[in-house]
Amino acid sequence: ILNVEQSPQSLHVQEGDSTNFTCSFPSSNFYALHWYRWETAKSPEALFVMTLNGDEKKKGRISATLNTKEGYSYLYIKGSQPEDSATYLCAFKGSNFGNEKLTFGTGTRLTIIP
Amino acid sequence: DGGITQSPKYLFRKEGQNVTLSCEQNLNHDAMYWYRQDPGQGLRLIYYSQIVNDFQKGDIAEGYSVSREKKESFPLTVTSAQKNPTAFYLCASSNSLTSGNTIYFGEGSWLTVV
């Protein structure tokens, strides 16, 4: 079973502050790294799919970076708003032939304090 | 509207009974997945199917069974052999992850076994 770790497990951030958290994954047999946002009582929704070392993706105030050589990705949220409160999941896809599955981390639960 | 429908949302069963969770998608996705979530743990893959009439075990398949007779449908049966069946179950679907596609999730089913 692959080891995909996220830290911290939970985070409380004041509204307006910026924050970031980490996803660590195996640096060998890498194919893609996904980020999902999971709001309470809703389904997880995709934020980014990242495939290239050094990749940076941005969606509004949220951005992500990828380092495949050392096996980590950072998710950044600039100027946190209450609607950013959610659990953020990363998921690793390996490059093994025929491997069509994602291995998820345990998530970072973000709470924005108004 | 296109999406993934899971039913029922809440299910209570007595120990020793098999239960089947329904998952239907109208996104025309080839692949479908079943994940389980327990408190403090990430999403763990139970089974996945890349094509009709074919499916593979995930990381925690013991005590579960699936079928994929139609592209739209991927029901999960939790058998009496599953030692700790009480959990939150998420169904998902996608087109090929190798092509950089993301996973789409249903809203989940809560199963409580008493």
CSV table of C-alpha atoms in Angstrom, one decimal:
chain,number,residue,atom,x,y,z
A,1,ILE,CA,0.0,0.0,0.0
A,2,LEU,CA,1.4,3.4,-1.0
A,3,ASN,CA,2.1,6.0,1.6
A,4,VAL,CA,0.6,9.4,0.9
A,5,GLU,CA,0.8,11.7,3.9
A,6,GLN,CA,-0.7,15.2,4.5
A,7,SER,CA,0.2,17.7,7.2
A,8,PRO,CA,-1.0,19.2,9.3
A,9,GLN,CA,-4.0,17.1,10.0
A,10,SER,CA,-6.1,20.2,10.9
A,11,LEU,CA,-5.5,23.9,10.8
A,12,HIS,CA,-7.4,26.9,12.2
A,13,VAL,CA,-6.7,30.2,10.3
A,14,GLN,CA,-8.0,33.7,10.9
A,15,GLU,CA,-10.0,35.1,8.0
A,16,GLY,CA,-7.8,37.1,5.7
A,17,ASP,CA,-4.6,35.2,6.6
A,18,SER,CA,-2.8,33.1,4.1
A,19,THR,CA,-2.0,29.5,4.7
A,20,ASN,CA,-0.4,26.4,3.2
A,21,PHE,CA,-0.2,22.7,3.8
A,22,THR,CA,1.7,19.7,2.4
A,23,CYS,CA,1.2,16.4,0.7
A,24,SER,CA,4.1,13.9,0.6
A,25,PHE,CA,4.1,11.0,-1.8
A,26,PRO,CA,6.4,8.4,-3.3
A,27,SER,CA,9.0,10.0,-5.6
A,28,SER,CA,9.3,6.9,-7.7
A,29,ASN,CA,6.8,5.7,-10.4
A,30,PHE,CA,5.1,9.1,-10.3
A,31,TYR,CA,2.4,9.9,-12.8
A,32,ALA,CA,0.1,12.5,-11.3
A,33,LEU,CA,-0.9,14.3,-8.1
A,34,HIS,CA,-4.5,15.4,-7.6
A,35,TRP,CA,-5.9,17.9,-5.1
A,36,TYR,CA,-9.5,17.8,-4.0
A,37,ARG,CA,-11.6,20.0,-1.7
A,38,TRP,CA,-14.3,18.4,0.4
A,39,GLU,CA,-16.8,20.6,2.1
A,40,THR,CA,-19.0,19.3,4.8
A,41,ALA,CA,-22.2,17.6,3.5
A,42,LYS,CA,-21.0,17.8,-0.1
A,43,SER,CA,-19.0,15.6,-2.4
A,44,PRO,CA,-15.2,16.1,-2.9
A,45,GLU,CA,-14.5,18.3,-5.9
A,46,ALA,CA,-11.3,18.4,-7.9
A,47,LEU,CA,-9.0,21.4,-7.6
A,48,PHE,CA,-5.9,20.5,-9.6
A,49,VAL,CA,-4.2,17.6,-11.5
A,50,MET,CA,-0.5,18.1,-11.6
A,51,THR,CA,1.9,15.9,-13.6
A,52,LEU,CA,5.2,17.8,-14.3
A,53,ASN,CA,7.9,18.5,-11.8
A,54,GLY,CA,7.9,22.2,-11.0
A,55,ASP,CA,4.3,22.5,-12.1
A,56,GLU,CA,2.3,25.3,-10.6
A,57,LYS,CA,-1.5,25.6,-10.8
A,58,LYS,CA,-3.7,28.4,-9.7
A,59,LYS,CA,-7.5,28.7,-9.3
A,60,GLY,CA,-8.5,32.1,-7.8
A,61,ARG,CA,-6.9,32.4,-4.4
A,62,ILE,CA,-5.8,28.8,-4.3
A,63,SER,CA,-2.5,27.6,-5.9
A,64,ALA,CA,-0.4,24.4,-5.8
A,65,THR,CA,3.2,23.5,-6.5
A,66,LEU,CA,4.7,20.1,-7.3
A,67,ASN,CA,8.1,18.6,-6.6
A,68,THR,CA,8.2,15.1,-8.0
A,69,LYS,CA,11.9,14.5,-7.4
A,70,GLU,CA,11.5,14.9,-3.6
A,71,GLY,CA,7.9,13.8,-3.5
A,72,TYR,CA,5.9,16.7,-2.2
A,73,SER,CA,3.2,19.2,-3.2
A,74,TYR,CA,2.1,22.4,-1.4
A,75,LEU,CA,-1.3,23.9,-1.5
A,76,TYR,CA,-1.5,27.6,-0.8
A,77,ILE,CA,-4.6,29.7,0.0
A,78,LYS,CA,-4.2,33.4,-0.1
A,79,GLY,CA,-6.4,35.7,2.0
A,80,SER,CA,-8.5,32.9,3.5
A,81,GLN,CA,-12.3,33.3,3.5
A,82,PRO,CA,-15.0,31.4,5.5
A,83,GLU,CA,-15.9,29.5,2.3
A,84,ASP,CA,-12.4,28.0,2.2
A,85,SER,CA,-13.3,25.9,5.3
A,86,ALA,CA,-13.1,22.3,4.1
A,87,THR,CA,-11.0,19.2,4.1
A,88,TYR,CA,-8.3,19.2,1.4
A,89,LEU,CA,-7.3,15.9,0.0
A,90,CYS,CA,-4.3,15.0,-2.2
A,91,ALA,CA,-4.2,11.8,-4.2
A,92,PHE,CA,-1.3,10.1,-5.9
A,93,LYS,CA,-1.4,8.2,-9.2
A,94,GLY,CA,1.5,5.9,-10.1
A,95,SER,CA,2.8,5.2,-13.5
A,96,ASN,CA,2.5,1.5,-13.4
A,97,PHE,CA,1.0,0.1,-16.5
A,98,GLY,CA,-2.8,-0.5,-16.2
A,99,ASN,CA,-2.9,1.4,-12.9
A,100,GLU,CA,-6.1,3.4,-13.0
A,101,LYS,CA,-6.5,4.2,-9.3
A,102,LEU,CA,-5.7,7.0,-6.9
A,103,THR,CA,-4.2,6.7,-3.4
A,104,PHE,CA,-5.5,9.4,-1.1
A,105,GLY,CA,-3.9,11.1,1.8
A,106,THR,CA,-5.7,11.5,5.1
A,107,GLY,CA,-6.5,15.1,4.4
A,108,THR,CA,-6.0,18.5,6.0
A,109,ARG,CA,-9.1,19.9,7.7
A,110,LEU,CA,-9.0,23.7,7.4
A,111,THR,CA,-11.3,25.9,9.5
A,112,ILE,CA,-11.4,29.7,8.8
A,113,ILE,CA,-12.2,31.7,11.9
A,114,PRO,CA,-14.2,34.9,11.0
B,1,ASP,CA,-28.0,17.1,-14.6
B,2,GLY,CA,-25.0,14.8,-14.9
B,3,GLY,CA,-23.7,13.2,-11.8
B,4,ILE,CA,-23.3,10.2,-9.5
B,5,THR,CA,-26.2,9.0,-7.4
B,6,GLN,CA,-25.7,6.9,-4.4
B,7,SER,CA,-28.4,5.2,-2.4
B,8,PRO,CA,-29.5,4.9,0.3
B,9,LYS,CA,-27.8,7.9,2.0
B,10,TYR,CA,-28.3,6.2,5.5
B,11,LEU,CA,-28.6,2.5,6.1
B,12,PHE,CA,-28.9,0.6,9.3
B,13,ARG,CA,-28.4,-3.2,9.3
B,14,LYS,CA,-28.1,-5.9,11.8
B,15,GLU,CA,-24.8,-7.7,12.2
B,16,GLY,CA,-24.6,-10.8,9.9
B,17,GLN,CA,-26.7,-9.4,7.2
B,18,ASN,CA,-25.4,-8.5,3.7
B,19,VAL,CA,-26.2,-5.1,2.4
B,20,THR,CA,-25.9,-3.6,-1.1
B,21,LEU,CA,-25.1,0.1,-1.7
B,22,SER,CA,-26.2,1.4,-5.1
B,23,CYS,CA,-24.1,3.7,-7.3
B,24,GLU,CA,-25.3,5.0,-10.7
B,25,GLN,CA,-23.6,7.6,-12.9
B,26,ASN,CA,-24.7,9.3,-16.1
B,27,LEU,CA,-21.4,10.9,-16.9
B,28,ASN,CA,-20.5,8.2,-19.5
B,29,HIS,CA,-17.4,7.4,-17.5
B,30,ASP,CA,-15.6,4.2,-18.1
B,31,ALA,CA,-14.1,3.8,-14.6
B,32,MET,CA,-15.9,3.5,-11.3
B,33,TYR,CA,-14.6,3.2,-7.8
B,34,TRP,CA,-15.7,2.5,-4.2
B,35,TYR,CA,-13.9,4.1,-1.3
B,36,ARG,CA,-14.4,3.8,2.4
B,37,GLN,CA,-13.8,6.5,5.0
B,38,ASP,CA,-13.3,6.0,8.7
B,39,PRO,CA,-12.6,8.7,11.3
B,40,GLY,CA,-9.0,9.9,11.1
B,41,GLN,CA,-8.3,7.9,8.0
B,42,GLY,CA,-8.1,8.9,4.3
B,43,LEU,CA,-10.3,7.5,1.6
B,44,ARG,CA,-9.3,3.8,1.2
B,45,LEU,CA,-10.0,2.0,-2.1
B,46,ILE,CA,-12.3,-1.0,-1.9
B,47,TYR,CA,-12.8,-2.0,-5.5
B,48,TYR,CA,-12.6,-0.3,-8.9
B,49,SER,CA,-13.7,-1.1,-12.4
B,50,GLN,CA,-12.1,0.2,-15.5
B,51,ILE,CA,-14.6,-1.3,-17.9
B,52,VAL,CA,-17.9,-3.2,-18.0
B,53,ASN,CA,-17.7,-6.8,-16.7
B,54,ASP,CA,-14.2,-6.2,-15.2
B,55,PHE,CA,-13.2,-5.1,-11.8
B,56,GLN,CA,-10.1,-5.2,-9.5
B,57,LYS,CA,-9.6,-5.3,-5.8
B,58,GLY,CA,-8.4,-2.2,-4.1
B,59,ASP,CA,-6.5,-2.0,-0.8
B,60,ILE,CA,-9.3,-3.2,1.5
B,61,ALA,CA,-11.4,-5.6,-0.6
B,62,GLU,CA,-11.9,-8.3,2.0
B,63,GLY,CA,-15.6,-8.7,3.0
B,64,TYR,CA,-16.9,-6.8,0.0
B,65,SER,CA,-18.1,-7.7,-3.5
B,66,VAL,CA,-19.0,-5.7,-6.6
B,67,SER,CA,-20.4,-6.2,-10.1
B,68,ARG,CA,-20.2,-4.1,-13.2
B,69,GLU,CA,-22.9,-5.4,-15.6
B,70,LYS,CA,-23.7,-1.9,-17.0
B,71,LYS,CA,-21.5,1.0,-17.6
B,72,GLU,CA,-23.7,3.3,-15.5
B,73,SER,CA,-23.9,1.0,-12.4
B,74,PHE,CA,-21.4,-0.3,-9.9
B,75,PRO,CA,-23.2,-1.7,-6.8
B,76,LEU,CA,-21.2,-2.6,-3.7
B,77,THR,CA,-22.2,-5.5,-1.4
B,78,VAL,CA,-21.0,-5.4,2.2
B,79,THR,CA,-21.0,-9.0,3.3
B,80,SER,CA,-21.2,-10.5,6.7
B,81,ALA,CA,-17.5,-11.4,6.4
B,82,GLN,CA,-16.6,-7.7,6.6
B,83,LYS,CA,-15.4,-7.3,10.2
B,84,ASN,CA,-16.0,-3.6,10.7
B,85,PRO,CA,-18.6,-2.5,8.1
B,86,THR,CA,-19.8,0.6,9.9
B,87,ALA,CA,-18.3,3.5,7.8
B,88,PHE,CA,-19.0,6.2,5.2
B,89,TYR,CA,-18.9,4.8,1.7
B,90,LEU,CA,-18.1,7.0,-1.4
B,91,CYS,CA,-18.6,6.0,-5.0
B,92,ALA,CA,-16.8,7.8,-7.8
B,93,SER,CA,-16.2,7.6,-11.5
B,94,SER,CA,-13.8,9.0,-14.1
B,95,ASN,CA,-12.5,8.7,-17.6
B,96,SER,CA,-9.0,7.5,-17.9
B,97,LEU,CA,-6.8,8.9,-15.2
B,98,THR,CA,-3.8,8.4,-17.5
B,99,SER,CA,-5.3,11.1,-19.7
B,100,GLY,CA,-5.2,13.6,-16.8
B,101,ASN,CA,-8.9,13.3,-15.9
B,102,THR,CA,-10.2,13.8,-12.4
B,103,ILE,CA,-12.5,11.7,-10.3
B,104,TYR,CA,-16.1,12.7,-9.7
B,105,PHE,CA,-17.7,11.6,-6.4
B,106,GLY,CA,-21.2,10.8,-5.2
B,107,GLU,CA,-22.5,12.2,-2.0
B,108,GLY,CA,-21.8,9.1,0.0
B,109,SER,CA,-23.7,6.5,2.0
B,110,TRP,CA,-23.5,6.0,5.8
B,111,LEU,CA,-23.7,2.4,6.8
B,112,THR,CA,-24.3,1.5,10.5
B,113,VAL,CA,-24.3,-2.1,11.5
B,114,VAL,CA,-25.7,-2.8,15.0
